[in-house]
Amino acid sequence: MGSLEIGSRLDACLTAAVAADPGLADVAKVIAACASAAIEVSTVIGRGALAGDLAAQGEQNSDGDVQKFLDVFAHERFTEALRGAPVSEVASEEAEGVMLLNPGAPLAVAIDPLDGSSNIGVNMAVGSIFGIRPTASTPENPLGSFTGPGTLQRAAGFVTYGPATSLVLTLGDGTQTYTLDRAEGVFRLTHPRMEVVASAKEYAINASNARHWDTPVKAYIEDCLRGAEGPLDKDFNMRWLGSLVSDAQRVLLRGGVFLYPGDNRKGYAQGRLRLLYEAAPIAFLMEQAGAGAIDGERRILDICASAIHERVPLIFGSADEVACVAKYYGGRNSAAGRSPLFGQRGLMRS
Ligand code: AFP
């Protein structure tokens, strides 16, 4: 994104990105559409209970999760905004199948319109997550836009609706953060190039599931708990916000490692998080900020989905921490050796 000034508006930053690489013109339009939808969602969230019962329960989504009012509202706002952008199709957490928007358009979007919805009713941060890919579906392969590896993503981002509303974004040239200027109704650049510290002392995991974890995760967390007296030679702190985007934003800002592994609960063999619209966008943002993201053995960005709501174990964060966790898995899969984690620091998209 070149050397843009702090305070620059998102539209000016996108214009500069397109000037530097005209091939980003359509990607920029999709990002602008996501940003406009995010501002609408932020406005409703910011009203809290004054906007009605945002956690009001409705139908079940593709995964059997009960949809809350805000899940549906966010899904509708993002889908409507993307209909006005060069987007052929959308894979949304809130829709069973792929939604066809503009036949022949060059880009496809995988989106979690409202992540962290269990936090809605208790005034905690929630988010929206998206990944932008080239259209590749055909009548013979209707999921083709979504079954390639995450390295095909042209851009990815997430919005955190927290004390501030922020947009964390990558177009493949570093990771930036924009913060919503509510007075002007625009996102402004506040973090031009985010770089995650290689080593950290904070881990995020839902410890109530400890009895369900497999051995590598149990061994790693036990060693974290042993602190400076243990093999990791340092004391750790723990955070678990119940909101992937909030944990991801904290890791981007002060390092650490986040783990949502597979476990032996029914339906959780591949964890809880979705490859297409949660893990892959987060992995792209992390790698562009010099961090890493694996499923325990494979680099997330190398994994191909075979279904749009497919789950994947997700471990991301400071490069040294993620490499350490990978060792507890024993690097059983040679693909892990290909991860940039085991190459140079300052990971860039390959
Ligand atoms: P919800 O959207 O159902 O609240 O799930 C949020 C989430 O997908 C992710 O944002 C959290 O990190 C994770 O689930 C929390 O999962 P647990 O409730 O199992 O800890």
XYZ file of C-alpha atoms and ligand atoms in Angstrom:
370
model
C 0.000 0.000 0.000
C 3.052 2.272 -0.308
C 3.839 4.954 2.242
C 0.458 6.511 3.049
C 0.006 9.045 5.822
C -1.745 8.170 9.038
C -5.238 9.651 8.931
C -5.630 9.025 5.192
C -9.167 7.927 4.281
C -9.689 4.339 3.157
C -10.855 5.477 -0.282
C -7.648 7.454 -0.811
C -5.566 4.465 0.281
C -7.442 2.177 -2.113
C -6.980 4.696 -4.930
C -3.235 4.709 -4.227
C -3.142 0.897 -4.199
C -4.902 0.758 -7.583
C -2.578 3.419 -8.999
C 0.351 1.228 -7.987
C -1.332 -1.944 -9.274
C -4.280 -1.426 -11.673
C -5.073 -5.135 -11.306
C -6.512 -4.262 -7.878
C -9.285 -2.061 -9.300
C -12.086 -4.603 -8.808
C -10.681 -5.748 -5.449
C -10.751 -2.131 -4.245
C -14.447 -1.840 -5.196
C -15.282 -4.965 -3.179
C -13.374 -3.669 -0.154
C -15.194 -0.340 -0.396
C -18.500 -2.241 -0.453
C -17.518 -4.235 2.645
C -16.460 -1.032 4.406
C -19.798 0.659 3.697
C -21.728 -2.358 5.014
C -19.486 -2.454 8.099
C -20.312 1.188 8.885
C -24.032 0.374 8.742
C -23.555 -2.624 11.040
C -21.363 -0.580 13.395
C -24.062 2.075 13.696
C -26.660 -0.497 14.770
C -24.277 -2.262 17.179
C -23.275 1.089 18.661
C -26.897 1.742 19.668
C -26.896 -1.442 21.782
C -30.208 -2.133 23.472
C -31.616 1.091 22.028
C -31.643 -0.722 18.661
C -33.854 -3.449 20.112
C -32.858 -6.969 21.120
C -29.868 -7.517 18.801
C -29.470 -11.018 20.228
C -33.081 -11.945 19.484
C -33.116 -15.511 18.242
C -34.466 -16.566 14.878
C -33.921 -19.470 12.475
C -31.046 -21.945 12.423
C -28.131 -21.382 10.035
C -26.272 -23.950 7.914
C -24.576 -25.331 10.972
C -27.628 -25.594 13.159
C -26.589 -22.501 15.124
C -29.541 -20.314 16.043
C -29.278 -17.051 14.100
C -29.564 -13.856 16.058
C -31.125 -10.671 14.690
C -27.700 -9.125 14.170
C -26.396 -12.203 12.291
C -29.194 -11.807 9.762
C -28.973 -8.005 9.618
C -25.213 -8.110 8.956
C -25.627 -10.858 6.352
C -28.239 -8.779 4.512
C -26.202 -5.555 4.642
C -23.010 -7.167 3.368
C -24.789 -9.181 0.673
C -26.634 -6.092 -0.560
C -23.414 -4.060 -0.669
C -21.583 -6.857 -2.530
C -24.424 -7.044 -5.079
C -23.348 -3.539 -6.155
C -19.700 -4.584 -6.555
C -17.932 -6.837 -9.137
C -18.832 -9.977 -7.159
C -20.083 -13.107 -8.912
C -20.934 -15.129 -5.804
C -20.791 -15.161 -2.019
C -20.195 -17.986 0.454
C -21.673 -16.721 3.718
C -21.835 -18.417 7.105
C -25.492 -17.390 7.194
C -26.453 -19.082 3.895
C -26.585 -22.819 3.212
C -25.181 -22.660 -0.301
C -23.236 -20.269 -2.520
C -25.262 -17.132 -3.342
C -25.076 -16.009 -6.986
C -24.912 -12.204 -7.293
C -23.493 -10.942 -10.621
C -22.842 -13.698 -13.208
C -19.523 -13.128 -15.000
C -18.114 -10.788 -12.328
C -14.402 -11.400 -11.639
C -14.422 -11.861 -7.853
C -15.982 -14.143 -5.255
C -16.291 -13.406 -1.529
C -16.295 -15.724 1.472
C -17.757 -13.954 4.491
C -18.700 -14.369 8.128
C -21.022 -11.367 8.392
C -21.169 -11.405 12.186
C -18.623 -13.412 14.145
C -18.797 -13.738 17.917
C -22.572 -13.501 18.047
C -22.682 -15.093 21.501
C -21.154 -11.785 22.658
C -23.909 -9.619 21.220
C -26.278 -9.636 24.173
C -23.546 -8.819 26.701
C -22.041 -5.743 25.044
C -18.798 -7.461 24.065
C -16.870 -7.011 20.805
C -18.037 -8.849 17.678
C -16.785 -8.737 14.098
C -17.147 -9.392 10.378
C -14.557 -11.388 8.396
C -14.112 -11.622 4.604
C -11.803 -13.109 1.998
C -11.793 -12.044 -1.667
C -10.900 -14.629 -4.326
C -10.911 -14.739 -8.143
C -14.086 -16.215 -9.626
C -13.369 -19.770 -10.726
C -16.721 -21.555 -10.532
C -18.056 -23.290 -13.644
C -21.260 -25.271 -14.286
C -19.128 -28.403 -13.927
C -17.491 -27.104 -10.724
C -19.987 -24.793 -8.974
C -17.782 -24.425 -5.880
C -14.658 -23.728 -7.948
C -14.246 -20.173 -6.609
C -13.905 -21.520 -3.076
C -12.024 -24.811 -3.387
C -8.575 -23.425 -4.128
C -5.931 -22.750 -1.452
C -6.055 -19.580 0.644
C -3.018 -18.292 -1.234
C -5.450 -17.470 -4.054
C -7.049 -14.740 -1.938
C -6.579 -11.315 -3.531
C -7.428 -9.530 -0.291
C -8.801 -10.259 3.172
C -10.032 -8.285 6.122
C -11.947 -8.212 9.347
C -13.926 -5.544 11.123
C -13.923 -5.337 14.914
C -17.008 -3.683 16.393
C -15.444 -2.839 19.739
C -14.853 0.372 21.712
C -13.698 1.590 18.311
C -14.742 0.079 15.004
C -11.660 -0.914 13.009
C -10.977 -2.559 9.661
C -7.865 -4.758 9.464
C -6.996 -5.289 5.816
C -4.462 -6.786 3.438
C -4.240 -6.580 -0.351
C -1.114 -8.733 -0.358
C 1.337 -5.959 0.499
C 1.386 -5.908 4.290
C -1.463 -5.608 6.811
C -2.985 -2.245 7.667
C -5.605 -1.109 10.186
C -8.168 1.636 9.585
C -10.258 3.107 12.374
C -13.795 4.427 11.880
C -14.011 8.207 12.179
C -17.620 8.322 13.339
C -17.902 12.099 12.897
C -17.092 11.790 9.189
C -18.453 8.266 8.621
C -15.200 7.089 7.018
C -12.378 4.686 7.907
C -8.977 6.366 8.376
C -5.533 4.721 8.256
C -4.138 4.350 11.774
C -1.652 1.453 11.437
C 0.112 1.563 8.011
C 2.115 -1.652 8.376
C 1.427 -4.059 11.245
C 4.267 -6.343 12.317
C 3.666 -9.058 14.895
C 6.477 -9.584 17.409
C 8.090 -12.971 16.813
C 7.935 -14.112 20.414
C 5.264 -13.420 23.035
C 3.957 -14.502 26.415
C 0.215 -14.632 25.891
C -1.909 -17.550 24.722
C -5.613 -17.672 23.914
C -7.575 -20.899 24.169
C -10.902 -21.992 25.669
C -9.413 -23.844 28.653
C -12.799 -25.360 29.590
C -12.219 -27.825 26.750
C -8.885 -29.101 28.145
C -10.187 -32.621 28.804
C -11.172 -32.893 25.122
C -7.863 -31.767 23.565
C -5.495 -34.142 21.821
C -2.007 -34.757 23.170
C 0.045 -32.034 21.392
C -2.283 -29.254 22.611
C -2.433 -30.664 26.144
C 1.388 -30.870 26.233
C 1.848 -27.327 24.918
C -0.652 -25.729 27.318
C 0.784 -27.723 30.243
C 4.206 -26.311 29.385
C 2.748 -22.794 29.168
C 1.259 -23.327 32.650
C 4.663 -24.474 33.958
C 5.988 -21.029 33.001
C 9.610 -20.092 33.616
C 10.183 -23.355 35.545
C 9.159 -25.360 32.498
C 10.719 -26.067 29.090
C 9.367 -22.829 27.566
C 11.451 -20.766 30.033
C 8.929 -17.980 30.413
C 5.708 -17.160 32.261
C 2.536 -16.766 30.212
C -0.680 -14.776 30.515
C -3.992 -16.015 29.090
C -6.857 -14.312 27.275
C -10.051 -15.785 25.710
C -12.545 -13.222 24.359
C -15.031 -15.523 22.610
C -14.559 -13.295 19.578
C -12.058 -14.422 16.945
C -11.575 -10.931 15.517
C -10.843 -9.448 18.956
C -8.287 -12.134 19.768
C -6.768 -11.701 16.296
C -6.524 -7.932 16.667
C -4.816 -8.293 20.058
C -2.304 -10.743 18.558
C -1.591 -8.344 15.688
C -1.005 -5.504 18.138
C 0.949 -7.210 20.929
C 1.747 -10.733 19.762
C 0.749 -14.038 21.303
C -0.758 -17.256 20.045
C -4.422 -18.255 19.531
C -5.536 -21.875 19.442
C -8.853 -23.382 18.488
C -7.720 -27.000 17.945
C -9.787 -29.992 17.007
C -10.954 -31.932 20.042
C -12.888 -35.107 20.848
C -16.282 -33.470 21.377
C -18.893 -34.622 18.862
C -18.573 -32.461 15.756
C -15.350 -30.773 16.912
C -12.750 -33.109 15.379
C -11.841 -30.208 13.099
C -12.430 -27.545 15.730
C -15.092 -24.874 15.516
C -13.759 -22.299 13.055
C -14.449 -22.292 9.310
C -11.673 -22.498 6.755
C -13.101 -20.260 4.043
C -14.479 -17.253 5.914
C -12.612 -17.349 9.226
C -9.262 -19.199 9.128
C -8.094 -18.335 5.595
C -8.708 -14.553 5.821
C -7.133 -14.410 9.307
C -4.168 -16.486 8.073
C -3.589 -14.114 5.134
C -3.657 -11.080 7.461
C -1.316 -12.769 9.946
C 1.266 -13.857 7.355
C 1.240 -10.395 5.816
C 2.103 -9.063 9.290
C 5.013 -11.494 9.753
C 3.036 -13.969 11.868
C 1.956 -17.534 11.128
C -1.197 -19.659 10.883
C -1.394 -23.464 10.828
C -3.860 -26.246 11.584
C -1.195 -27.879 13.763
C 0.659 -29.473 10.870
C -0.221 -27.596 7.669
C -0.033 -23.936 6.727
C -3.652 -22.692 6.660
C -3.122 -20.873 3.344
C -2.122 -24.137 1.646
C -5.349 -25.938 2.602
C -8.145 -26.346 0.032
C -11.801 -26.492 1.094
C -14.064 -29.189 -0.305
C -17.218 -27.662 1.206
C -17.987 -24.004 1.933
C -18.720 -24.470 5.669
C -15.802 -26.820 6.283
C -14.129 -26.462 9.658
C -10.389 -26.452 10.347
C -8.267 -26.399 13.509
C -6.720 -22.916 13.765
C -3.509 -21.883 15.489
C -2.133 -18.436 14.653
C 0.103 -15.735 16.090
C 3.720 -14.810 16.711
C 5.962 -16.750 14.331
C 8.135 -18.302 17.055
C 5.092 -19.337 19.135
C 3.331 -20.957 16.178
C 6.550 -22.746 15.181
C 6.816 -23.960 18.786
C 3.258 -25.348 18.727
C 4.000 -27.069 15.397
C 6.881 -28.906 17.079
C 4.451 -30.331 19.679
C 2.566 -31.790 16.705
C 5.920 -33.239 15.716
C 5.782 -31.770 12.240
C 4.113 -35.063 11.334
C 3.108 -33.651 7.947
C 5.946 -32.657 5.630
C 3.779 -29.741 4.439
C 4.462 -28.053 7.764
C 8.097 -27.911 6.755
C 7.131 -25.814 3.744
C 5.474 -23.209 5.923
C 7.312 -19.861 5.814
C 7.327 -20.226 9.604
C 10.319 -22.482 9.197
C 11.968 -20.135 6.732
C 12.618 -16.446 7.228
C 10.861 -14.085 9.645
C 8.791 -11.255 8.181
C 6.608 -13.665 6.225
C 5.285 -12.346 2.922
C 2.766 -13.982 0.732
C 4.339 -16.625 -1.463
P -20.184 -17.461 17.749
O -20.226 -16.592 16.526
O -21.115 -18.622 17.695
O -20.275 -16.669 19.023
O -18.728 -18.142 17.743
C -17.628 -17.271 17.856
C -16.414 -18.067 17.414
O -16.634 -18.561 16.129
C -15.142 -17.229 17.463
O -15.369 -15.874 17.248
C -14.607 -17.501 18.846
O -13.203 -17.411 18.906
C -15.072 -18.922 19.115
O -16.219 -19.141 18.304
C -15.469 -19.123 20.547
O -15.799 -20.491 20.646
P -16.165 -21.094 22.073
O -17.497 -20.477 22.454
O -16.235 -22.582 21.851
O -15.068 -20.704 23.015
